[in-house]
PDB file of C-alpha atoms in Angstrom:
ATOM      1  CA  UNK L   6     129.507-153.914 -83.333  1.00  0.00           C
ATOM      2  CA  UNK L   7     129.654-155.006 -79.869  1.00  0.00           C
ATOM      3  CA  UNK L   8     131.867-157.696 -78.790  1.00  0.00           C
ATOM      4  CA  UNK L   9     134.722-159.681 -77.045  1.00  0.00           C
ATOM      5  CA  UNK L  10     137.912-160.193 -78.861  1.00  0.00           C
ATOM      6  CA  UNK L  11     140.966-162.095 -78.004  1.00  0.00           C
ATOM      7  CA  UNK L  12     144.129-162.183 -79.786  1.00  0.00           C
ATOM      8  CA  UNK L  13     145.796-165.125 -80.461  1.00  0.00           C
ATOM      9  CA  UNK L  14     143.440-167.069 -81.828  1.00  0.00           C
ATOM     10  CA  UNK L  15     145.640-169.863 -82.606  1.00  0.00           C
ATOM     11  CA  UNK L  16     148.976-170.552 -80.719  1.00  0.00           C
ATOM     12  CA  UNK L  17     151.906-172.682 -80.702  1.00  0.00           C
ATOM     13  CA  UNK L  18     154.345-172.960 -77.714  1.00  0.00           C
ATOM     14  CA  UNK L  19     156.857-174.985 -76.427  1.00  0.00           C
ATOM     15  CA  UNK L  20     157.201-175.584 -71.883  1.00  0.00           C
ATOM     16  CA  UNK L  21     157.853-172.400 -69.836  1.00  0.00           C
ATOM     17  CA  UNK L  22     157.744-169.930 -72.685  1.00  0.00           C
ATOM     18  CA  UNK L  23     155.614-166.818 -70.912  1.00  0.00           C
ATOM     19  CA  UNK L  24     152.457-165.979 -72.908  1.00  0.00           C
ATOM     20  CA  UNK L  25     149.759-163.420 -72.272  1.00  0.00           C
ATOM     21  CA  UNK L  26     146.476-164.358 -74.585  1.00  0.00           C
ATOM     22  CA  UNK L  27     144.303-160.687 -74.533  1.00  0.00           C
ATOM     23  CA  UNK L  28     140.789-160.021 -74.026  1.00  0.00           C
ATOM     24  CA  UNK L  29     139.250-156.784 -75.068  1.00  0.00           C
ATOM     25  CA  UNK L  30     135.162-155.610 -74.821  1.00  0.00           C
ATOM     26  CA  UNK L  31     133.578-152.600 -75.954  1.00  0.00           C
ATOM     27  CA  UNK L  32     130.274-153.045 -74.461  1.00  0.00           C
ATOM     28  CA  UNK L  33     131.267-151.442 -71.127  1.00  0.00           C
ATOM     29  CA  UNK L  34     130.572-154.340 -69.361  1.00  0.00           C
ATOM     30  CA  UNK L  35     131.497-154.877 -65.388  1.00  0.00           C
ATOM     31  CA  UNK L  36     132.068-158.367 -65.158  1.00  0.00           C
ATOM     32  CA  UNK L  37     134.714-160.424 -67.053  1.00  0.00           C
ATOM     33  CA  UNK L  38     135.715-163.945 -67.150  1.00  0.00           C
ATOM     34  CA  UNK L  39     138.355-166.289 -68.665  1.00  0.00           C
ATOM     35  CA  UNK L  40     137.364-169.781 -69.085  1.00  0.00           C
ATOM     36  CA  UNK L  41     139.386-173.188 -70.463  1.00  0.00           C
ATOM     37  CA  UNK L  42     137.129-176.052 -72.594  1.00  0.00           C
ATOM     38  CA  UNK L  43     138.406-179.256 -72.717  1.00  0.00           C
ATOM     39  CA  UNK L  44     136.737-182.745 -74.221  1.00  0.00           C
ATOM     40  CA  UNK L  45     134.699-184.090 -71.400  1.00  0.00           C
ATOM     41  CA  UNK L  46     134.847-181.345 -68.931  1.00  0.00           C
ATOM     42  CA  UNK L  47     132.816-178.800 -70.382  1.00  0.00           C
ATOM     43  CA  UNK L  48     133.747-174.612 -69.421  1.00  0.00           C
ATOM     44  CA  UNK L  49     135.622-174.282 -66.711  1.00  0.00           C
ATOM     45  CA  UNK L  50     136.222-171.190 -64.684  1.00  0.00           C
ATOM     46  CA  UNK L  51     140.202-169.923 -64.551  1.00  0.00           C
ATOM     47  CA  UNK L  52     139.909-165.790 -63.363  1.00  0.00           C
ATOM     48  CA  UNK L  53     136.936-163.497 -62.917  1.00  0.00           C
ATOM     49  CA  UNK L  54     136.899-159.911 -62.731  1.00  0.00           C
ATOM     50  CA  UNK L  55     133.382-158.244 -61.086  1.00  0.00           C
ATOM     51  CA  UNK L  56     135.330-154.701 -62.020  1.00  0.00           C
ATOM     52  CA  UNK L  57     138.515-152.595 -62.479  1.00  0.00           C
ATOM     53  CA  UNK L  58     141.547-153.699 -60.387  1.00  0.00           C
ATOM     54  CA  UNK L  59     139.107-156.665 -58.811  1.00  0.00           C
ATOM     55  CA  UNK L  60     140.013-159.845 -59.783  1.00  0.00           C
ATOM     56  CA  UNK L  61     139.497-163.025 -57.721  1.00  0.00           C
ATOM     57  CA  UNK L  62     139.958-167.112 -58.630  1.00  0.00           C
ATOM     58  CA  UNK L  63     137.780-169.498 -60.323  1.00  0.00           C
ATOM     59  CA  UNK L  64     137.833-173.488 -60.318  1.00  0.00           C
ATOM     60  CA  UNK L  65     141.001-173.989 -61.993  1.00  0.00           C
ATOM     61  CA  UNK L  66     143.822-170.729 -61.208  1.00  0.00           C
ATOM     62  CA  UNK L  67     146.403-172.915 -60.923  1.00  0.00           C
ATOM     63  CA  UNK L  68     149.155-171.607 -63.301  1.00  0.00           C
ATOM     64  CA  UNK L  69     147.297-168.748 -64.842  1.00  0.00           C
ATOM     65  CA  UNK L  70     147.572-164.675 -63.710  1.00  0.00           C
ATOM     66  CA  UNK L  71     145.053-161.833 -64.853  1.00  0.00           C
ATOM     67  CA  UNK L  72     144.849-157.800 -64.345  1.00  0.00           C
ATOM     68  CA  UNK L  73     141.984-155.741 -64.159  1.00  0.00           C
ATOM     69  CA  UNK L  74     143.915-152.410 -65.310  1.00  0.00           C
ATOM     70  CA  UNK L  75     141.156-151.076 -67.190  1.00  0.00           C
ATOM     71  CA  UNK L  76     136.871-151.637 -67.539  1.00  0.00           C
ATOM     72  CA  UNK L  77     138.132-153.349 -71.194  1.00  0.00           C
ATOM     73  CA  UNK L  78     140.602-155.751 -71.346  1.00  0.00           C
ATOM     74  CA  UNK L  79     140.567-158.829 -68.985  1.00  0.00           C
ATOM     75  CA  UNK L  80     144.623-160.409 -69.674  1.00  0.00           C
ATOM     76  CA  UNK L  81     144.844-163.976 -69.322  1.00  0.00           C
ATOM     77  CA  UNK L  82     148.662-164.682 -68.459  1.00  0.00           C
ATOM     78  CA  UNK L  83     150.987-167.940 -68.515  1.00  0.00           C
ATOM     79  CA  UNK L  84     154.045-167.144 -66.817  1.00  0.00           C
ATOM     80  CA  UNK L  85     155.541-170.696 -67.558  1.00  0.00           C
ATOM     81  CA  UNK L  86     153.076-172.479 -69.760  1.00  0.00           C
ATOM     82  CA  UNK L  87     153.018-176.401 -69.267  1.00  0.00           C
ATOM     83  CA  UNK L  88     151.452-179.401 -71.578  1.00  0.00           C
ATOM     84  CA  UNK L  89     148.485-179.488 -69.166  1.00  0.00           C
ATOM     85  CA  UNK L  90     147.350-176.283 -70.329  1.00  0.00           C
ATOM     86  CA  UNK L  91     146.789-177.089 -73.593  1.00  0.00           C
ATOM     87  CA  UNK L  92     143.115-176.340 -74.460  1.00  0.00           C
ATOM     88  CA  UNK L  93     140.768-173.725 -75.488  1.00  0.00           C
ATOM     89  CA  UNK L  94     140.392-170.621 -73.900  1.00  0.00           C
ATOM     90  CA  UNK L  95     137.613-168.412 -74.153  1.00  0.00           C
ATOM     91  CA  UNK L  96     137.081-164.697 -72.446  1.00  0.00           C
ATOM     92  CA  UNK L  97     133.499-163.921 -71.788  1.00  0.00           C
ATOM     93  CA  UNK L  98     131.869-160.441 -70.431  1.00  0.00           C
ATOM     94  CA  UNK L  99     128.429-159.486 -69.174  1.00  0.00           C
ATOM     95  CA  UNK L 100     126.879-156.676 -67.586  1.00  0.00           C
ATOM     96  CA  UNK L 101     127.159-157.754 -64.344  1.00  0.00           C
ATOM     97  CA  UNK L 102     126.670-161.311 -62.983  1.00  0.00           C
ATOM     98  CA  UNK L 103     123.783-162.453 -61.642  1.00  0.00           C
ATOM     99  CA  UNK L 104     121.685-159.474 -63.746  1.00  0.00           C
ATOM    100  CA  UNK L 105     121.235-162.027 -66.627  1.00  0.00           C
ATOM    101  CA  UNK L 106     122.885-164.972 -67.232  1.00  0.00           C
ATOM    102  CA  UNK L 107     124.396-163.808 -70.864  1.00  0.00           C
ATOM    103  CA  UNK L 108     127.546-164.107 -70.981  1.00  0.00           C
ATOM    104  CA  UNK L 109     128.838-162.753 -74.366  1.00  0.00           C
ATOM    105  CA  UNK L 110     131.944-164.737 -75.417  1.00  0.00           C
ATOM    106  CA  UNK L 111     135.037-164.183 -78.058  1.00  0.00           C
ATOM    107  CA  UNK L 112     135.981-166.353 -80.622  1.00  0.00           C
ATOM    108  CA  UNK L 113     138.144-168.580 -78.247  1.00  0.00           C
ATOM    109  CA  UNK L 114     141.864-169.123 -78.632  1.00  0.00           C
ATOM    110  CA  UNK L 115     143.226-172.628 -78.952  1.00  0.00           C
ATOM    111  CA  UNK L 116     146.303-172.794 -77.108  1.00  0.00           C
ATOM    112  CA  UNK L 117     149.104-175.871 -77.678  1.00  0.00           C
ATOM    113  CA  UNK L 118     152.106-176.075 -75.066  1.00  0.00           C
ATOM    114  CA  UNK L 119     154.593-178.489 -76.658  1.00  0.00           C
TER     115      UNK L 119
ATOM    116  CA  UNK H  20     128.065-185.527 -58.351  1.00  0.00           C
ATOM    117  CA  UNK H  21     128.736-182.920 -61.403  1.00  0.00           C
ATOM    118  CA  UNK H  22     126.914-179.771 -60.400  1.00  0.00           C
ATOM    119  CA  UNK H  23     125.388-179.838 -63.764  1.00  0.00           C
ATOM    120  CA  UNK H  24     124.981-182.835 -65.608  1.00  0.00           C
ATOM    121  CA  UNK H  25     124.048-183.558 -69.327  1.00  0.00           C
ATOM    122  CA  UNK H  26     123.702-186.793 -71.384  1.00  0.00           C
ATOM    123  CA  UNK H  27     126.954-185.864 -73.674  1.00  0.00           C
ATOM    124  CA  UNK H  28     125.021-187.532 -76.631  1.00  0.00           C
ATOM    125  CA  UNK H  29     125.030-187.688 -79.418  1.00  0.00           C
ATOM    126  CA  UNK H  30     121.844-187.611 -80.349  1.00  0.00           C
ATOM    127  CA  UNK H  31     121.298-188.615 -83.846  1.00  0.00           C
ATOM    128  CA  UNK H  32     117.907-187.457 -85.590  1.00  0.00           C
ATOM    129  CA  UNK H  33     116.427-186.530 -89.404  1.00  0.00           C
ATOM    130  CA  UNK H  34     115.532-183.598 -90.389  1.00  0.00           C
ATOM    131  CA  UNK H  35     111.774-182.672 -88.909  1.00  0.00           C
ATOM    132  CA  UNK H  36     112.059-185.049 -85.883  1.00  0.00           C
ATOM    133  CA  UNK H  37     111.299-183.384 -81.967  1.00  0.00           C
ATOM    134  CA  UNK H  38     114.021-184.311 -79.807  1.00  0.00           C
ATOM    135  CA  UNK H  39     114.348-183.332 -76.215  1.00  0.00           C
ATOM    136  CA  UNK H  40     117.168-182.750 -74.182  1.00  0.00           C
ATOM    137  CA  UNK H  41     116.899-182.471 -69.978  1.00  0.00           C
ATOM    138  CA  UNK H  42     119.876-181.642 -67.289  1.00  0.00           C
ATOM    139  CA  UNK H  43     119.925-181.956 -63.778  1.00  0.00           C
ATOM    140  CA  UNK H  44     121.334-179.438 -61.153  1.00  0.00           C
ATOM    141  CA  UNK H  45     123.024-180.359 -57.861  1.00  0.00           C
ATOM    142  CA  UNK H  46     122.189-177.034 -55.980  1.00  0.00           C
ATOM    143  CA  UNK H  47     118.512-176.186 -54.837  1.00  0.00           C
ATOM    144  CA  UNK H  48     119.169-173.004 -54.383  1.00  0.00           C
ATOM    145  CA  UNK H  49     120.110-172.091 -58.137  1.00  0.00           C
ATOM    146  CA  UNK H  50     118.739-168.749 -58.969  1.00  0.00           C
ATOM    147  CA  UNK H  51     118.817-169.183 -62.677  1.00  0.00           C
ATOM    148  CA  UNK H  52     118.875-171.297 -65.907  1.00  0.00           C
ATOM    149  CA  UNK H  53     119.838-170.644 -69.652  1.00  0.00           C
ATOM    150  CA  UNK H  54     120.183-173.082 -72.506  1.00  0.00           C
ATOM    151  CA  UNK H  55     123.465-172.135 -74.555  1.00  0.00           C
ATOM    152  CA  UNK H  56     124.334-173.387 -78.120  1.00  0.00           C
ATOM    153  CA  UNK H  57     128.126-174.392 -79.577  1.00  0.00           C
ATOM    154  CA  UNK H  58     128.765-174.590 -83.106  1.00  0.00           C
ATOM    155  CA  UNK H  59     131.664-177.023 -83.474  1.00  0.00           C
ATOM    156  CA  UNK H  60     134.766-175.053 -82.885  1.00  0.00           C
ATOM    157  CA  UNK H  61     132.740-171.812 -82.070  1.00  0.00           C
ATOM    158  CA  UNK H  62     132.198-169.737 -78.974  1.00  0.00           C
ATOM    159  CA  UNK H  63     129.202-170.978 -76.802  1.00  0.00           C
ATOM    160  CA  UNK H  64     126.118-168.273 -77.675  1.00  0.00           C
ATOM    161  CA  UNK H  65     122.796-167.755 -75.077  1.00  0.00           C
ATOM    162  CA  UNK H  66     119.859-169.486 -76.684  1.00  0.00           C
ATOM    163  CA  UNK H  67     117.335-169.062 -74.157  1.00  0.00           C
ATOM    164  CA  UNK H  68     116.900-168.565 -70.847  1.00  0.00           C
ATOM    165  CA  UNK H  69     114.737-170.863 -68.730  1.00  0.00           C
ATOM    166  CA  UNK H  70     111.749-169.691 -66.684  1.00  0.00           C
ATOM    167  CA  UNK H  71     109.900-171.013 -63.644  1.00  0.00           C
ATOM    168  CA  UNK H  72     106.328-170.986 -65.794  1.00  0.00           C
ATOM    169  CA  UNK H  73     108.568-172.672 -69.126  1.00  0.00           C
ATOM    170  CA  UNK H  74     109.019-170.309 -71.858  1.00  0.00           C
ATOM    171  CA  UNK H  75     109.338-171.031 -75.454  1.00  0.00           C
ATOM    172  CA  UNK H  76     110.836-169.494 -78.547  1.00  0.00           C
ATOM    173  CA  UNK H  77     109.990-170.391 -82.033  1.00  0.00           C
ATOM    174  CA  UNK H  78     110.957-173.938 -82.430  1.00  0.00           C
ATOM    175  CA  UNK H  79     112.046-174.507 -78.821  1.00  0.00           C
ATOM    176  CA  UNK H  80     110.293-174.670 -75.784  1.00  0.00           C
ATOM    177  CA  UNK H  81     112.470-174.874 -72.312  1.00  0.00           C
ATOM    178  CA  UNK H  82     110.988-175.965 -69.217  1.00  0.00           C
ATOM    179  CA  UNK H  83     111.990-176.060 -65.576  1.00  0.00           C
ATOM    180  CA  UNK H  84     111.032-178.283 -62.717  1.00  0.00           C
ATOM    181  CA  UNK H  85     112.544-176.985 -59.407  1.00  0.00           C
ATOM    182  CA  UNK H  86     110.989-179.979 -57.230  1.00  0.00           C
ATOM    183  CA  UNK H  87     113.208-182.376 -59.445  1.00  0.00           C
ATOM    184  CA  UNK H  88     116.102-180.406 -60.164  1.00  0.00           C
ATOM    185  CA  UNK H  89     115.938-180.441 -63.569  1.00  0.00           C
ATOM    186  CA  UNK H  90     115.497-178.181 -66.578  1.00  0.00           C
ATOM    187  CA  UNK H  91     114.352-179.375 -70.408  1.00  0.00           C
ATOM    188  CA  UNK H  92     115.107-178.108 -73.884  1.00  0.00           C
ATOM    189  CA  UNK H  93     112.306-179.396 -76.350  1.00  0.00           C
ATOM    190  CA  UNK H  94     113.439-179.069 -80.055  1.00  0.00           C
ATOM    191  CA  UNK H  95     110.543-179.451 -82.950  1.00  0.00           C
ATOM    192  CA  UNK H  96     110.694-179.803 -86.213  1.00  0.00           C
ATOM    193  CA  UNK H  97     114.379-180.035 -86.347  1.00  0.00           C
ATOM    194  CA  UNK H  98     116.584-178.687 -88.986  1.00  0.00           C
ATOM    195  CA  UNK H  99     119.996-179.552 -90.371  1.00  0.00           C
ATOM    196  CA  UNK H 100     121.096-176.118 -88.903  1.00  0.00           C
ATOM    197  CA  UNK H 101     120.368-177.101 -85.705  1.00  0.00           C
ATOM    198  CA  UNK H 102     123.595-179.414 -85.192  1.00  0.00           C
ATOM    199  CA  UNK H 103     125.584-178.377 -82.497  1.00  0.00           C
ATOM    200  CA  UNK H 104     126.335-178.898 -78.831  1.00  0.00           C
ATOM    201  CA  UNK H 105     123.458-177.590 -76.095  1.00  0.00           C
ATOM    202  CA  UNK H 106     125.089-176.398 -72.926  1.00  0.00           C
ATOM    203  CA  UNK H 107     122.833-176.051 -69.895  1.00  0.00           C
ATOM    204  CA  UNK H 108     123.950-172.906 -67.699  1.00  0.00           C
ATOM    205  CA  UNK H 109     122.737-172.387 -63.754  1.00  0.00           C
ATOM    206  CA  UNK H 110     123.370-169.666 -62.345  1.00  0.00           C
ATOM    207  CA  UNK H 111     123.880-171.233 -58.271  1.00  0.00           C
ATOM    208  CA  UNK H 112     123.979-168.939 -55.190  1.00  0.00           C
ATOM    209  CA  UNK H 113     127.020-171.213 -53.190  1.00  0.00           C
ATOM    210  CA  UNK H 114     127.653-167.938 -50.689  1.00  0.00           C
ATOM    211  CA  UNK H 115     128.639-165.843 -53.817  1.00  0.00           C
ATOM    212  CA  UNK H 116     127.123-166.243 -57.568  1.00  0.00           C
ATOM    213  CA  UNK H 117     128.373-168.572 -59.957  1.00  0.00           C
ATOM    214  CA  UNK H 118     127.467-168.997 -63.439  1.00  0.00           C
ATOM    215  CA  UNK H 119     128.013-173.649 -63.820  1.00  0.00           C
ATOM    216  CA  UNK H 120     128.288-174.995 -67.246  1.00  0.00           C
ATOM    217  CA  UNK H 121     127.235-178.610 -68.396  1.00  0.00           C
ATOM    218  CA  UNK H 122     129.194-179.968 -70.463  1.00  0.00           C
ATOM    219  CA  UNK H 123     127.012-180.029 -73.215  1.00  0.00           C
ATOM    220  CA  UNK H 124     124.594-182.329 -75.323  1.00  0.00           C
ATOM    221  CA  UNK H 125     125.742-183.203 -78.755  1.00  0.00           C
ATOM    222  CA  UNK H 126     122.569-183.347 -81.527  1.00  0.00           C
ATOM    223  CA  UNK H 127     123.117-184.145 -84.872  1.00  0.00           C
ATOM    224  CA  UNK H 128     120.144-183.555 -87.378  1.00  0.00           C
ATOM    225  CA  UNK H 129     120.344-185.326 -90.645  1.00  0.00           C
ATOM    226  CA  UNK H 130     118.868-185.487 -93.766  1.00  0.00           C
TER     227      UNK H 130
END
């Protein structure tokens, strides 16, 4: 079955705990994406990836990492998680960008920084 | 000015009413448009994508009017599964690609 899955799904932290929330397709797809939702603000862009080891910043970087080691996984990391990060995160793949605008999405993972 | 903007509802209606949803883009030069659907809770999913000459699909019927800026979702005959949030999606061409969410219309179809 194709699709995007992250891991956690649900998360609890506490202020400058280090967190890595993973993304992993198996539809061979070029282009990967994180994004954060919160109430109000709609998707916003954090990382996007237009292929392996090519990685560049969205709208809102600020306090987030990725890697681009391989064509599957897309790594969102949090090297020192604050409140303001609190939110739902979703990781989102298509073929390539700009092909088609589906975007095929995980589950999201709902991330609370105490 | 939001580069896409959507009343945020909600929009309450029964069961077998047409409601109709529009959005508004800030950049002429977007490329493309797509209508996504959120379940509460639930990753956003592609519900249709939006074409110059309007396109329609079952039950819904999207339409696009470049000289305006805008682009329409038409729902008929509306059913209870049809609650959720409708995102609007433009692809805009700002120097490099970029896929801009709205941040959604809420409907909520009731008996």
């Amino acid at each position: 079955e194709a699709q995007v899955t992250q891991n956690p799904r649900y998360l609890i932290t506490v202020t400058g705990k280090k967190l890595t929330v993973t993304c992993s397709q198996n539809m061979n797809h070029e282009y990967m994406s994180w994004y954060r939702q919160d109430p109000g603000l709609g998707l916003r862009q954090i990382y996007y990836s237009m292929n392996v080891e090519v990685t560049d910043k969205g709208d809102v970087p600020e306090g987030y990492k990725v890697s681009r080691k391989e064509k599957r996984n897309f790594p969102l990391i949090l090297e020192s998680p604050s409140p303001n990060q609190t939110s739902l995160y979703f990781c989102a793949s298509t073929e390539a960008q700009g092909d088609t605008g589906e975007l095929f999405f995980g589950e999201g993972s709902r991330l609370t920084v105490l | 000015r939001k580069e896409v903007e959507q009343d945020p509802g909600p929009f309450n209606v029964p069961e077998g009413a047409t409601v109709a949803f529009n959005c508004t883009y800030s950049n002429s030069a977007s490329q493309s448009f797509f209508w996504y659907r959120q379940d509460c809770r639930k990753e956003p999913k592609l519900l249709m994508s939006v074409y110059s000459s309007g396109n329609e699909d079952g039950r819904f019927t999207a339409q696009l009017n470049r000289a305006s800026q805008y682009i329409s979702l038409l729902i008929r005959d509306s059913k209870l599964s049809d609650s959720a949030t409708y995102l609007c999606v433009v692809l805009m061409n700002t120097g490099f690609q970029k896929l801009v969410f709205g941040t959604g219309t809420r409907l909520l179809v009731s008996p």
